[in-house]
Coordinates of C-alpha atoms in Angstrom, one line a residue:
Chain A
M1203 CA -9.2 -5.1 29.0
E1204 CA -7.8 -3.4 31.8
E1205 CA -5.9 0.3 30.9
K1206 CA -3.1 -0.1 33.2
E1207 CA -1.1 2.1 31.0
P1208 CA -3.1 5.5 30.3
P1209 CA -1.3 7.7 27.4
P1210 CA 0.2 11.0 28.5
F1211 CA -1.7 14.3 28.3
L1212 CA -5.1 12.8 27.3
K1213 CA -5.6 11.1 30.4
T1214 CA -7.8 7.8 29.2
W1215 CA -7.7 5.9 26.1
K1216 CA -11.4 6.8 25.2
N1217 CA -10.2 10.5 24.9
V1218 CA -7.4 9.3 22.3
Y1219 CA -9.7 7.0 20.4
F1220 CA -12.2 10.4 20.3
L1221 CA -9.5 12.5 19.1
V1222 CA -8.8 10.1 16.4
V1223 CA -12.4 10.3 15.0
V1224 CA -12.5 14.1 15.5
V1225 CA -9.4 14.3 13.6
E1226 CA -10.8 11.9 10.9
L1227 CA -14.2 14.1 10.9
C1228 CA -12.2 17.1 10.2
I1229 CA -10.0 15.5 7.4
I1230 CA -13.0 14.4 5.5
L1231 CA -15.0 18.1 6.0
L1232 CA -11.6 19.6 4.7
L1233 CA -11.6 17.3 1.7
S1234 CA -15.3 17.9 0.9
A1235 CA -14.5 21.6 1.1
F1236 CA -11.2 21.2 -1.0
T1237 CA -13.5 19.5 -3.7
S1238 CA -16.3 21.9 -3.9
Y1239 CA -14.0 24.8 -4.1
F1240 CA -11.9 23.4 -6.9
K1241 CA -14.8 21.8 -9.0
Chain B
M1117 CA 21.7 9.7 -13.5
S1118 CA 24.6 12.1 -12.8
T1119 CA 27.5 11.5 -10.4
I1120 CA 25.9 13.3 -7.6
D1121 CA 22.7 11.6 -8.1
W1122 CA 24.5 8.1 -8.1
L1123 CA 26.6 9.5 -4.8
V1124 CA 23.4 10.6 -2.9
L1125 CA 21.5 7.3 -3.8
C1126 CA 24.5 5.0 -2.7
L1127 CA 25.4 6.7 0.4
T1128 CA 21.8 6.9 1.5
L1129 CA 21.1 3.3 0.5
F1130 CA 24.1 1.9 2.0
G1131 CA 24.3 3.8 4.9
I1132 CA 20.8 2.8 5.9
V1133 CA 21.8 -0.7 5.2
F1134 CA 24.8 -0.7 7.6
Y1135 CA 23.0 1.4 10.1
G1136 CA 20.2 -1.8 10.5
I1137 CA 23.0 -4.2 10.4
W1138 CA 24.9 -2.5 13.2
K1139 CA 22.2 -2.0 15.4
S1140 CA 20.8 -5.7 15.1
R1141 CA 23.7 -7.7 15.6
G1142 CA 23.9 -10.3 17.9
A1143 CA 20.5 -11.8 17.9
K1144 CA 20.8 -15.1 19.7
D1145 CA 17.1 -15.8 19.9
L1146 CA 13.4 -15.7 18.8
D1147 CA 12.3 -13.3 20.9
T1148 CA 15.1 -10.7 19.7
Y1149 CA 15.0 -11.9 16.1
L1150 CA 11.4 -11.8 15.7
L1151 CA 10.1 -9.3 18.4
A1152 CA 13.3 -6.9 19.0
N1153 CA 12.9 -7.9 22.6
K1154 CA 9.6 -5.7 22.9
Q1155 CA 11.9 -2.7 23.5
L1156 CA 10.6 -0.1 21.1
P1157 CA 8.9 3.1 21.9
W1158 CA 5.9 4.4 20.2
Y1159 CA 7.3 6.3 17.5
H1160 CA 9.4 4.0 16.7
V1161 CA 6.5 1.6 16.2
G1162 CA 4.5 4.2 14.5
L1163 CA 7.0 4.7 11.9
S1164 CA 7.7 1.1 11.4
V1165 CA 4.0 0.5 10.8
M1166 CA 3.6 3.2 8.4
A1167 CA 6.9 2.1 6.4
T1168 CA 5.7 -1.5 6.1
Q1169 CA 2.6 -0.1 4.5
A1170 CA 4.1 2.4 2.5
S1171 CA 6.2 0.5 -0.2
A1172 CA 7.8 1.8 -3.3
I1173 CA 4.3 1.1 -4.7
T1174 CA 2.7 3.9 -2.7
F1175 CA 5.2 6.4 -4.2
L1176 CA 5.4 5.1 -8.1
S1177 CA 1.7 4.0 -8.3
A1178 CA -0.4 6.0 -6.5
P1179 CA 1.0 9.8 -8.3
A1180 CA 0.3 7.7 -11.4
Q1181 CA -3.1 6.8 -9.7
S1182 CA -3.9 10.4 -9.3
F1183 CA -2.4 11.4 -12.5
N1184 CA -4.9 9.4 -14.5
D1185 CA -7.9 9.1 -12.1
G1186 CA -7.7 12.2 -9.9
M1187 CA -7.4 12.3 -6.1
R1188 CA -10.6 10.3 -5.0
F1189 CA -7.9 7.1 -4.3
V1190 CA -7.5 9.0 -0.8
Q1191 CA -11.1 7.7 0.2
F1192 CA -9.7 4.2 0.4
Y1193 CA -7.7 5.2 3.5
F1194 CA -10.9 6.7 5.1
G1195 CA -11.5 3.6 7.5
L1196 CA -7.7 3.1 8.7
P1197 CA -8.3 5.5 11.6
L1198 CA -11.3 3.9 12.9
A1199 CA -9.4 0.4 12.4
M1200 CA -6.8 1.4 14.3
I1201 CA -9.0 2.2 17.4
V1202 CA -10.8 -1.4 17.1
L1203 CA -6.8 -2.7 17.1
C1204 CA -6.0 -0.6 20.4
I1205 CA -9.1 -1.9 21.9
T1206 CA -9.0 -5.6 21.0
F1207 CA -6.2 -6.8 19.4
V1208 CA -2.9 -5.3 20.8
P1209 CA -4.0 -6.0 24.5
M1210 CA -5.1 -9.6 23.3
F1211 CA -1.9 -10.4 21.6
R1212 CA 0.6 -9.1 24.4
K1213 CA -1.4 -10.8 27.3
L1214 CA -0.8 -14.3 25.3
N1215 CA 2.7 -13.3 24.6
V1216 CA 2.5 -14.6 20.9
F1217 CA 5.1 -14.1 18.2
T1218 CA 2.4 -14.2 15.5
A1219 CA -1.3 -13.5 15.2
Y1220 CA -2.0 -17.1 14.2
E1221 CA -0.5 -18.5 17.6
Y1222 CA -3.8 -16.9 19.1
L1223 CA -6.2 -19.0 16.8
E1224 CA -4.9 -22.4 18.3
K1225 CA -5.5 -21.5 21.9
R1226 CA -8.9 -20.1 20.8
F1227 CA -9.7 -22.8 18.1
D1228 CA -7.6 -25.5 17.3
T1229 CA -4.4 -26.3 15.1
K1230 CA -6.1 -26.7 11.5
T1231 CA -7.7 -23.4 11.9
R1232 CA -4.9 -21.7 13.1
L1233 CA -2.7 -23.2 10.0
L1234 CA -5.5 -22.5 7.6
T1235 CA -5.2 -18.9 8.4
A1236 CA -1.3 -18.8 8.6
A1237 CA -1.4 -20.3 5.0
L1238 CA -3.7 -17.8 3.5
F1239 CA -1.6 -15.4 5.3
L1240 CA 1.6 -17.0 3.7
I1241 CA -0.1 -16.9 0.1
Q1242 CA -1.4 -13.5 0.3
R1243 CA 1.8 -11.8 1.6
G1244 CA 4.4 -14.0 -0.5
L1245 CA 2.6 -12.5 -3.7
S1246 CA 2.4 -9.1 -2.3
T1247 CA 6.2 -8.9 -1.3
G1248 CA 7.0 -10.2 -4.8
L1249 CA 4.8 -7.0 -6.1
T1250 CA 7.1 -4.7 -3.5
I1251 CA 10.3 -6.0 -4.9
Y1252 CA 9.0 -5.4 -8.5
G1253 CA 8.5 -1.9 -7.5
P1254 CA 12.2 -0.4 -7.1
A1255 CA 13.2 -3.0 -9.8
I1256 CA 11.4 -0.5 -12.5
I1257 CA 13.4 2.0 -11.4
I1258 CA 16.8 0.6 -11.5
S1259 CA 16.5 -1.1 -14.8
T1260 CA 15.1 1.9 -16.4
I1261 CA 18.3 4.1 -15.2
L1262 CA 20.7 1.4 -15.7
H1263 CA 19.2 0.0 -19.2
T1264 CA 19.6 -3.5 -17.9
S1265 CA 17.1 -6.2 -17.7
I1266 CA 14.1 -6.0 -15.1
N1267 CA 14.7 -9.9 -14.2
T1268 CA 18.3 -9.1 -13.3
T1269 CA 17.6 -5.9 -11.2
I1270 CA 14.9 -8.1 -9.4
V1271 CA 17.3 -10.6 -8.7
I1272 CA 19.8 -8.2 -7.3
T1273 CA 17.5 -5.8 -5.2
G1274 CA 15.9 -9.1 -3.8
L1275 CA 19.1 -10.3 -2.7
I1276 CA 20.2 -7.0 -1.0
V1277 CA 16.9 -6.9 1.2
I1278 CA 17.2 -10.8 1.8
G1279 CA 20.6 -10.1 3.1
Y1280 CA 19.9 -7.5 5.8
T1281 CA 16.4 -9.3 6.8
V1282 CA 17.9 -12.7 7.3
Y1283 CA 21.1 -11.4 9.2
G1284 CA 19.4 -9.0 11.4
G1285 CA 15.6 -9.7 11.8
T1286 CA 13.1 -7.6 13.1
K1287 CA 15.4 -5.3 14.5
A1288 CA 17.3 -4.8 11.4
V1289 CA 13.9 -4.0 9.8
S1290 CA 12.8 -1.6 12.3
Y1291 CA 15.9 0.6 13.0
T1292 CA 16.3 0.9 8.7
Q1293 CA 12.8 1.8 8.7
I1294 CA 13.2 4.9 11.0
L1295 CA 15.3 6.4 8.7
Q1296 CA 13.9 5.4 5.9
M1297 CA 10.4 7.2 6.7
T1298 CA 12.7 10.3 8.0
I1299 CA 14.3 10.5 4.3
I1300 CA 10.6 9.6 2.6
F1301 CA 9.0 12.5 4.1
A1302 CA 11.7 15.0 3.6
G1303 CA 11.6 13.6 -0.1
L1304 CA 7.7 14.0 -0.6
F1305 CA 7.7 17.5 0.8
L1306 CA 10.7 18.5 -1.4
S1307 CA 9.0 16.9 -4.5
A1308 CA 5.7 18.8 -3.7
Y1309 CA 7.7 21.9 -3.9
L1310 CA 10.0 21.6 -6.6
V1311 CA 6.6 20.5 -8.8
V1312 CA 4.9 23.9 -8.1
T1313 CA 8.3 25.9 -8.7
M1314 CA 8.9 24.3 -11.9
L1315 CA 5.3 25.4 -13.1
P1316 CA 5.5 28.7 -15.7
A1317 CA 6.2 31.8 -13.5
E1318 CA 2.6 33.0 -13.9
V1319 CA 1.2 29.8 -12.3
G1320 CA 1.1 29.5 -8.8
F1321 CA 0.0 26.6 -6.5
V1322 CA -3.6 27.8 -6.5
D1323 CA -3.6 28.3 -10.2
A1324 CA -2.4 24.8 -10.2
L1325 CA -5.0 23.3 -8.5
S1326 CA -7.6 25.1 -10.2
I1327 CA -6.6 23.9 -13.4
A1328 CA -6.4 20.3 -12.1
G1329 CA -10.0 21.0 -10.4
K1330 CA -11.4 22.2 -13.9
M1331 CA -10.1 18.5 -15.4
D1332 CA -11.5 16.8 -12.9
K1333 CA -8.6 15.6 -11.0
L1334 CA -9.7 17.0 -7.6
K1335 CA -12.4 14.9 -7.0
A1336 CA -11.3 13.9 -3.6
I1337 CA -14.8 13.2 -2.3
D1338 CA -17.9 11.3 -3.9
T1339 CA -20.6 10.6 -1.6
N1340 CA -22.5 8.8 -4.6
F1341 CA -23.0 5.1 -3.4
D1342 CA -22.4 2.6 -6.1
W1343 CA -21.3 -1.1 -5.8
N1344 CA -19.3 -1.2 -8.9
N1345 CA -17.5 2.1 -8.0
R1346 CA -14.3 1.7 -6.7
Y1347 CA -13.2 4.7 -4.5
N1348 CA -16.1 6.6 -3.1
L1349 CA -16.8 7.9 0.8
W1350 CA -18.8 4.7 1.5
S1351 CA -16.4 2.0 0.1
G1352 CA -13.5 3.8 1.7
I1353 CA -15.0 4.0 5.2
I1354 CA -16.7 0.9 5.1
G1355 CA -14.8 -1.6 3.0
G1356 CA -11.8 0.5 3.7
F1357 CA -12.2 0.0 7.6
F1358 CA -12.7 -3.9 7.0
L1359 CA -9.5 -4.1 4.6
H1360 CA -7.5 -2.0 7.2
L1361 CA -8.7 -3.7 10.3
A1362 CA -7.7 -7.2 8.5
Y1363 CA -4.5 -6.0 7.2
F1364 CA -3.1 -4.5 10.6
G1365 CA -5.0 -6.7 12.5
T1366 CA -4.3 -10.0 11.2
D1367 CA -1.1 -9.7 8.7
Q1368 CA 1.9 -10.7 10.4
S1369 CA 3.8 -8.2 8.8
Q1370 CA 2.1 -5.3 10.7
V1371 CA 1.4 -7.4 13.8
G1372 CA 5.2 -8.3 14.1
R1373 CA 5.6 -4.2 14.0
Y1374 CA 3.4 -3.1 16.6
L1375 CA 4.3 -6.5 19.2
T1376 CA 8.0 -4.8 19.2
G1377 CA 6.3 -2.1 21.3
S1378 CA 8.0 -1.8 25.0
S1379 CA 3.9 -2.0 26.3
V1380 CA 0.5 -2.0 25.4
A1381 CA 0.4 2.0 25.6
E1382 CA 3.6 2.0 23.4
S1383 CA 2.1 -0.3 20.6
R1384 CA -1.4 1.3 20.7
L1385 CA 0.4 5.0 20.3
G1386 CA 2.6 3.8 17.6
L1387 CA -1.1 2.7 15.8
V1388 CA -2.9 6.1 16.8
M1389 CA 0.1 7.8 15.1
N1390 CA -0.5 5.8 11.9
G1391 CA -4.0 6.5 12.0
L1392 CA -3.6 10.3 12.3
L1393 CA -0.7 10.6 9.7
K1394 CA -1.5 8.3 7.2
I1395 CA -4.4 10.1 5.0
P1396 CA -2.3 13.4 4.9
M1397 CA 0.6 11.6 3.8
Q1398 CA -1.5 10.1 1.1
F1399 CA -2.9 13.0 0.1
L1400 CA 0.3 14.8 -0.5
I1401 CA 1.7 11.8 -2.5
L1402 CA -1.7 12.0 -4.5
L1403 CA -1.4 15.6 -5.0
I1404 CA 2.1 15.1 -6.3
G1405 CA 0.7 13.2 -9.0
V1406 CA -1.9 15.7 -9.8
L1407 CA 0.6 18.6 -9.7
V1408 CA 2.8 16.2 -12.1
F1409 CA -0.4 16.3 -14.5
T1410 CA -0.6 20.0 -14.2
F1411 CA 3.0 20.6 -15.1
Y1412 CA 2.2 18.4 -18.1
Q1413 CA -0.4 20.4 -19.6
F1414 CA 2.0 23.3 -19.8
Y1415 CA 5.1 20.7 -21.1
E1416 CA 4.9 18.5 -23.5
A1417 CA 4.8 14.9 -21.8
P1418 CA 5.9 11.7 -23.4
L1419 CA 3.6 9.8 -25.6
F1420 CA 4.7 6.6 -23.6
F1421 CA 6.3 7.1 -20.2
N1422 CA 8.5 3.7 -20.4
K1423 CA 11.7 4.9 -22.2
V1424 CA 12.9 1.2 -22.8
E1425 CA 9.8 0.4 -24.6
S1426 CA 9.5 3.4 -26.6
A1427 CA 12.8 3.2 -27.8
K1428 CA 12.2 -0.4 -28.9
I1429 CA 9.2 0.3 -31.1
E1430 CA 11.3 3.3 -32.6
Q1431 CA 13.6 0.6 -33.7
S1432 CA 10.8 -2.0 -34.9
P1433 CA 8.9 -2.3 -38.0
Y1434 CA 6.1 -0.2 -36.4
A1435 CA 8.3 2.6 -35.8
A1436 CA 6.3 4.8 -38.6
N1437 CA 3.1 3.9 -36.9
Y1438 CA 4.5 5.1 -33.6
Q1439 CA 5.9 8.2 -35.1
S1440 CA 2.5 9.1 -36.7
L1441 CA 0.8 8.9 -33.3
E1442 CA 3.5 11.0 -31.9
S1443 CA 2.8 13.6 -34.4
E1444 CA -0.8 13.7 -33.5
F1445 CA 0.2 13.9 -30.0
K1446 CA 2.6 16.5 -30.1
I1447 CA -0.3 18.9 -32.0
L1448 CA -2.7 18.0 -29.5
S1449 CA -0.3 18.8 -26.6
A1450 CA 0.6 22.1 -28.7
Q1451 CA -3.3 22.8 -28.2
K1452 CA -3.6 21.9 -24.6
R1453 CA -0.6 24.3 -23.9
E1454 CA -2.4 27.3 -25.7
Q1455 CA -5.9 26.7 -24.1
V1456 CA -4.3 26.0 -20.6
L1457 CA -2.3 29.4 -20.7
V1458 CA -5.8 31.1 -21.7
L1459 CA -7.3 29.1 -19.0
T1460 CA -4.8 30.5 -16.5
Q1461 CA -5.5 34.2 -17.8
A1462 CA -9.3 33.5 -17.4
F1463 CA -8.3 32.7 -13.9
E1464 CA -6.6 35.5 -13.2
Q1465 CA -9.3 37.8 -14.7
K1466 CA -12.0 36.0 -13.0
N1467 CA -13.7 35.6 -16.1
E1468 CA -16.4 32.9 -15.3
A1469 CA -17.6 32.4 -18.8
L1470 CA -14.1 32.1 -20.5
I1471 CA -13.2 29.7 -17.6
E1472 CA -15.9 27.4 -18.4
K1473 CA -15.7 27.6 -21.8
T1474 CA -12.0 26.9 -22.0
S1475 CA -12.3 24.0 -19.4
G1476 CA -14.4 22.6 -21.7
Q1477 CA -12.2 22.9 -24.6
L1478 CA -9.2 21.6 -22.6
K1479 CA -11.2 18.3 -21.5
I1480 CA -12.2 17.6 -25.2
T1481 CA -8.4 18.0 -26.0
E1482 CA -7.7 15.7 -23.1
Q1483 CA -9.9 13.0 -24.3
K1484 CA -8.4 12.9 -27.5
V1485 CA -4.9 12.7 -25.9
K1486 CA -6.1 9.7 -23.9
E1487 CA -7.5 8.3 -27.1
I1488 CA -4.1 8.3 -28.9
R1489 CA -2.2 6.9 -25.9
K1490 CA -4.8 4.0 -25.7
K1491 CA -3.3 3.3 -29.1
V1492 CA 0.2 3.0 -28.0
P1493 CA 0.1 -0.6 -25.8
E1494 CA -1.7 -2.1 -29.0
L1495 CA 1.1 -1.2 -31.1
L1496 CA 3.8 -2.5 -28.4
T1497 CA 2.5 -5.8 -27.9
K1498 CA 1.8 -6.2 -31.8
N1499 CA 5.6 -5.8 -32.0
D1500 CA 6.3 -8.0 -28.9
P1501 CA 3.8 -9.9 -27.4
D1502 CA 5.9 -9.7 -23.8
A1503 CA 6.3 -5.9 -24.2
D1504 CA 5.4 -4.0 -20.9
A1505 CA 2.5 -2.1 -22.4
N1506 CA 1.4 -0.4 -19.3
D1507 CA 3.3 2.8 -18.6
A1508 CA 1.3 3.9 -15.5
N1509 CA 4.2 2.9 -13.2
Y1510 CA 6.7 4.9 -15.1
I1511 CA 4.8 8.2 -14.9
F1512 CA 6.4 9.8 -11.8
L1513 CA 9.6 8.2 -12.4
R1514 CA 10.2 9.6 -16.0
F1515 CA 9.1 13.0 -14.4
V1516 CA 11.9 13.2 -11.8
T1517 CA 14.3 11.8 -14.4
D1518 CA 13.6 14.3 -16.9
H1519 CA 13.0 17.3 -14.9
F1520 CA 14.2 17.2 -11.1
P1521 CA 17.8 18.9 -10.6
K1522 CA 20.9 16.9 -10.1
G1523 CA 21.3 15.5 -6.6
V1524 CA 17.4 15.6 -6.1
I1525 CA 16.9 12.8 -8.6
G1526 CA 19.2 10.7 -6.5
L1527 CA 17.6 11.6 -3.3
L1528 CA 14.0 10.5 -4.9
M1529 CA 15.6 7.3 -6.4
A1530 CA 16.8 6.6 -2.8
V1531 CA 13.2 7.2 -1.4
I1532 CA 11.9 5.1 -3.7
I1533 CA 14.1 2.3 -3.4
L1534 CA 13.9 2.5 0.6
A1535 CA 10.2 2.5 0.6
A1536 CA 10.3 -0.8 -1.4
M1537 CA 13.0 -2.1 1.0
G1538 CA 11.3 -1.4 4.3
S1539 CA 8.0 -3.2 2.8
T1540 CA 9.9 -6.2 1.4
A1541 CA 12.0 -6.6 4.7
S1542 CA 8.8 -6.3 6.9
G1543 CA 7.0 -9.0 4.4
L1544 CA 10.2 -11.4 4.4
N1545 CA 10.4 -11.1 8.2
S1546 CA 6.8 -11.9 8.6
L1547 CA 6.9 -14.9 6.3
G1548 CA 9.9 -16.3 8.2
S1549 CA 8.0 -15.9 11.7
T1550 CA 5.1 -17.5 10.5
T1551 CA 6.8 -20.4 8.5
V1552 CA 9.0 -21.2 11.5
V1553 CA 6.4 -20.3 14.8
D1554 CA 3.3 -21.8 13.2
F1555 CA 4.5 -24.4 11.2
Y1556 CA 7.7 -25.5 12.0
K1557 CA 7.9 -25.1 16.1
G1558 CA 4.0 -25.5 16.3
V1559 CA 3.4 -28.5 14.3
F1560 CA 6.6 -30.4 13.0
R1561 CA 9.4 -29.8 15.8
P1562 CA 7.7 -28.3 19.1
A1563 CA 10.8 -29.1 21.2
E1564 CA 14.0 -27.8 19.4
S1565 CA 16.3 -25.5 20.7
E1566 CA 16.3 -21.7 20.5
A1567 CA 19.5 -22.0 18.1
R1568 CA 17.7 -24.2 15.7
Y1569 CA 14.5 -22.1 15.5
L1570 CA 16.6 -19.0 14.9
A1571 CA 18.8 -21.1 12.2
V1572 CA 15.1 -22.1 10.7
S1573 CA 14.0 -18.7 10.9
R1574 CA 16.8 -17.3 8.6
W1575 CA 16.8 -20.3 6.2
S1576 CA 12.8 -19.8 5.9
T1577 CA 13.1 -16.1 5.4
M1578 CA 15.7 -16.8 2.7
A1579 CA 13.5 -19.3 1.0
W1580 CA 10.7 -17.1 1.1
G1581 CA 13.0 -14.2 -0.5
V1582 CA 13.8 -16.7 -3.2
F1583 CA 10.0 -17.3 -4.0
C1584 CA 9.1 -13.5 -3.8
I1585 CA 11.7 -12.9 -6.4
G1586 CA 10.1 -15.5 -8.6
A1587 CA 6.5 -13.5 -7.8
A1588 CA 8.3 -10.2 -8.9
I1589 CA 9.5 -11.6 -12.3
F1590 CA 5.6 -12.3 -12.9
A1591 CA 4.4 -8.8 -11.5
S1592 CA 5.1 -6.9 -14.8
K1593 CA 1.9 -8.3 -16.3
L1594 CA -0.6 -7.0 -13.3
G1595 CA -1.0 -3.4 -14.6
N1596 CA -1.2 -0.6 -12.1
L1597 CA 0.5 -2.1 -8.7
I1598 CA -1.3 0.0 -6.0
E1599 CA -4.5 -1.5 -7.2
A1600 CA -2.9 -5.1 -7.9
V1601 CA -1.6 -5.2 -4.3
N1602 CA -5.0 -4.2 -2.9
I1603 CA -7.0 -6.3 -4.9
L1604 CA -4.7 -9.4 -4.0
G1605 CA -5.2 -8.5 -0.3
S1606 CA -9.2 -8.2 -0.4
L1607 CA -9.0 -11.7 -2.1
F1608 CA -7.9 -12.9 1.3
Y1609 CA -8.1 -10.4 4.1
G1610 CA -11.9 -10.9 4.6
T1611 CA -11.9 -14.4 5.3
I1612 CA -8.9 -13.9 7.6
L1613 CA -10.3 -11.2 9.4
G1614 CA -13.6 -12.9 9.8
I1615 CA -11.7 -15.8 11.7
F1616 CA -10.2 -13.4 14.2
L1617 CA -13.4 -11.6 14.9
V1618 CA -15.5 -14.6 15.6
A1619 CA -12.4 -15.6 17.8
F1620 CA -12.6 -12.5 19.8
Y1621 CA -16.3 -11.8 19.9
L1622 CA -18.4 -15.2 19.2
K1623 CA -17.0 -17.2 22.0
K1624 CA -19.6 -20.0 21.4
V1625 CA -18.1 -20.8 18.0
N1626 CA -15.9 -23.9 17.9
G1627 CA -13.0 -24.5 15.7
H1628 CA -14.7 -27.0 13.1
S1629 CA -17.3 -24.4 12.6
V1630 CA -15.2 -21.7 11.6
F1631 CA -12.9 -23.7 9.6
Y1632 CA -15.6 -24.8 7.2
A1633 CA -17.3 -21.5 7.0
A1634 CA -13.6 -20.2 6.2
V1635 CA -13.3 -22.3 3.3
I1636 CA -16.5 -21.7 1.8
A1637 CA -16.1 -18.1 2.1
E1638 CA -12.7 -18.1 0.6
V1639 CA -14.1 -19.9 -2.4
F1640 CA -17.0 -17.7 -2.9
I1641 CA -14.8 -14.8 -2.8
V1642 CA -12.5 -15.9 -5.3
Y1643 CA -15.5 -16.8 -7.5
A1644 CA -17.0 -13.2 -6.6
W1645 CA -13.8 -11.9 -8.0
I1646 CA -13.5 -14.0 -11.2
V1647 CA -17.3 -12.8 -12.1
D1648 CA -16.3 -9.3 -11.1
L1649 CA -19.3 -9.3 -9.0
T1650 CA -18.4 -5.9 -7.2
A1651 CA -15.6 -3.5 -6.8
F1652 CA -12.8 -5.1 -4.8
L1653 CA -12.9 -3.1 -1.6
W1654 CA -16.4 -4.6 -0.9
L1655 CA -14.9 -8.3 -1.0
N1656 CA -13.3 -7.6 2.4
V1657 CA -16.6 -7.0 4.0
M1658 CA -18.4 -9.7 1.9
G1659 CA -15.8 -12.1 3.1
C1660 CA -15.8 -11.1 6.5
L1661 CA -19.4 -11.0 7.1
L1662 CA -20.3 -14.1 5.1
L1663 CA -17.8 -16.0 7.3
I1664 CA -19.2 -14.8 10.4
V1665 CA -22.7 -15.5 9.3
L1666 CA -21.6 -19.2 8.1
A1667 CA -19.6 -19.8 11.2
Y1668 CA -22.5 -19.1 13.4
L1669 CA -25.1 -21.1 11.4
I1670 CA -22.7 -24.0 11.2
Q1671 CA -22.3 -23.8 15.0
L1672 CA -26.2 -23.8 15.2
I1673 CA -26.6 -26.8 13.4
H1674 CA -24.1 -28.5 15.1
D1675 CA -25.5 -27.8 18.5
R1676 CA -29.1 -28.6 17.4
K1677 CA -27.4 -32.0 16.2
K1678 CA -26.2 -32.8 19.4
P1679 CA -27.8 -35.8 21.5
L1680 CA -29.8 -34.4 24.7
N1681 CA -28.3 -35.8 27.6
I1682 CA -31.2 -37.4 29.8
E1683 CA -31.2 -38.1 33.5

């Protein structure tokens, strides 16, 4: 699908999706650290 | 509740309802009534999407889930951000390009009328029953506070939501949801702060988490793969991905929210906002449940959290049995208090040996407490077979009413009721839209006037409201609501998602093949649930993949049977 309306700041939609994946990975890693720390 | 609490509750609720009605006045056509003229900015779309998913069930049952079972339920949401990406890439541009009101209109263009109607019907059954559950949620609160019958409160709260939804349509829903989510976030942060400040002076936030961790409540990530384990990393990412893709991509209650965006970019950014904020929000809600659990290690919890039912049993012939359980429970609670204070000191002294010893003792005492608690439902149902014997949905509610300051109780009650209203309103709006656009306009009366369609939208929304009230009255039998609503979704979403994925990605498969594949897949999924074949999250994956494979095979067989044209 054409991307006539790129998002602000991140320039392309691929960058936006990549950001979402990175944030999710960080959340999972943080939660793993949280689980290990409070075991 | 005190006068201040009632004032805060009523001002908040009625203020928001009147605001929604005022902003949505003047809807004259379906485009305004169903899609708010597609004028909304991304943050409005994002908040509306979040408010639709976060019903009262989230705020009542999720803390109860973590109170009883720990943090692992957070894994359920891990597939959500990935699902948002797929929606942004495929679903949003497709629905916007075709200018549809409902997700199912697209299926007629791609396949045929019967596939459109089958999918719309599956949606109506699932969403109708789910909306019943979301009406039930706040009715619990109000009936407990006012000591009224739960069925009366279901009817009254249902009618309030029906009122502004029928009047204002999507705009009323969306504008009320912005305010609802703002108040909800404020309420959540305030609750978390208050629970920690209410712990004994020597117990800080980290101490509270350490205690919860030693009692196995903070296992947020479980990497073990097990088909029958409901919540682990893999079922959350894979099963959760399919569930959330189906829910946000094919459930009209969500499609109708992001189609209100003023452009493809605004709709996408709203979904991305949901993807980034959802897991942290759910983590906070679940953490509140764990902090409440920790609080009750220091202060005595009720034996049974539903005051109405415990008052009934205390007036019954089984009062002595109940009091005997209460005495045992009080002794064990006192034991736990001593043990947890020793544990707190052990943390301060960093005495590992004492920490391990006391944690072990605490877990044994907690197990004994659980066994006593398990005897209460048996007693309640012996006294009254229709008793509400599962108190999971009352845990957070009872904690708030017993321990929070005046004024804050009213605010928290408002948060829970607002959350229910937001989801219920979206649900009713989508049920009305699908009934009119897919059935009435799509099949029975394709050439009526806009005014007529608008009138039928209002009437069908009202009719669905009545149905959902009926479903709510039945909901009390279903146990923990947040699990019930997601199990219900998992029974239908796999099939519905499969239909859409075939539509988008398997262009050679036609309407007949996908229709028969859908019927077979749905029958199999219901059978799989009845025989408890696997944990419910996997039903989404199974239904979806089964449908795709069957549709492909049926099409293949059909193509091979076609006579060859010989020239």
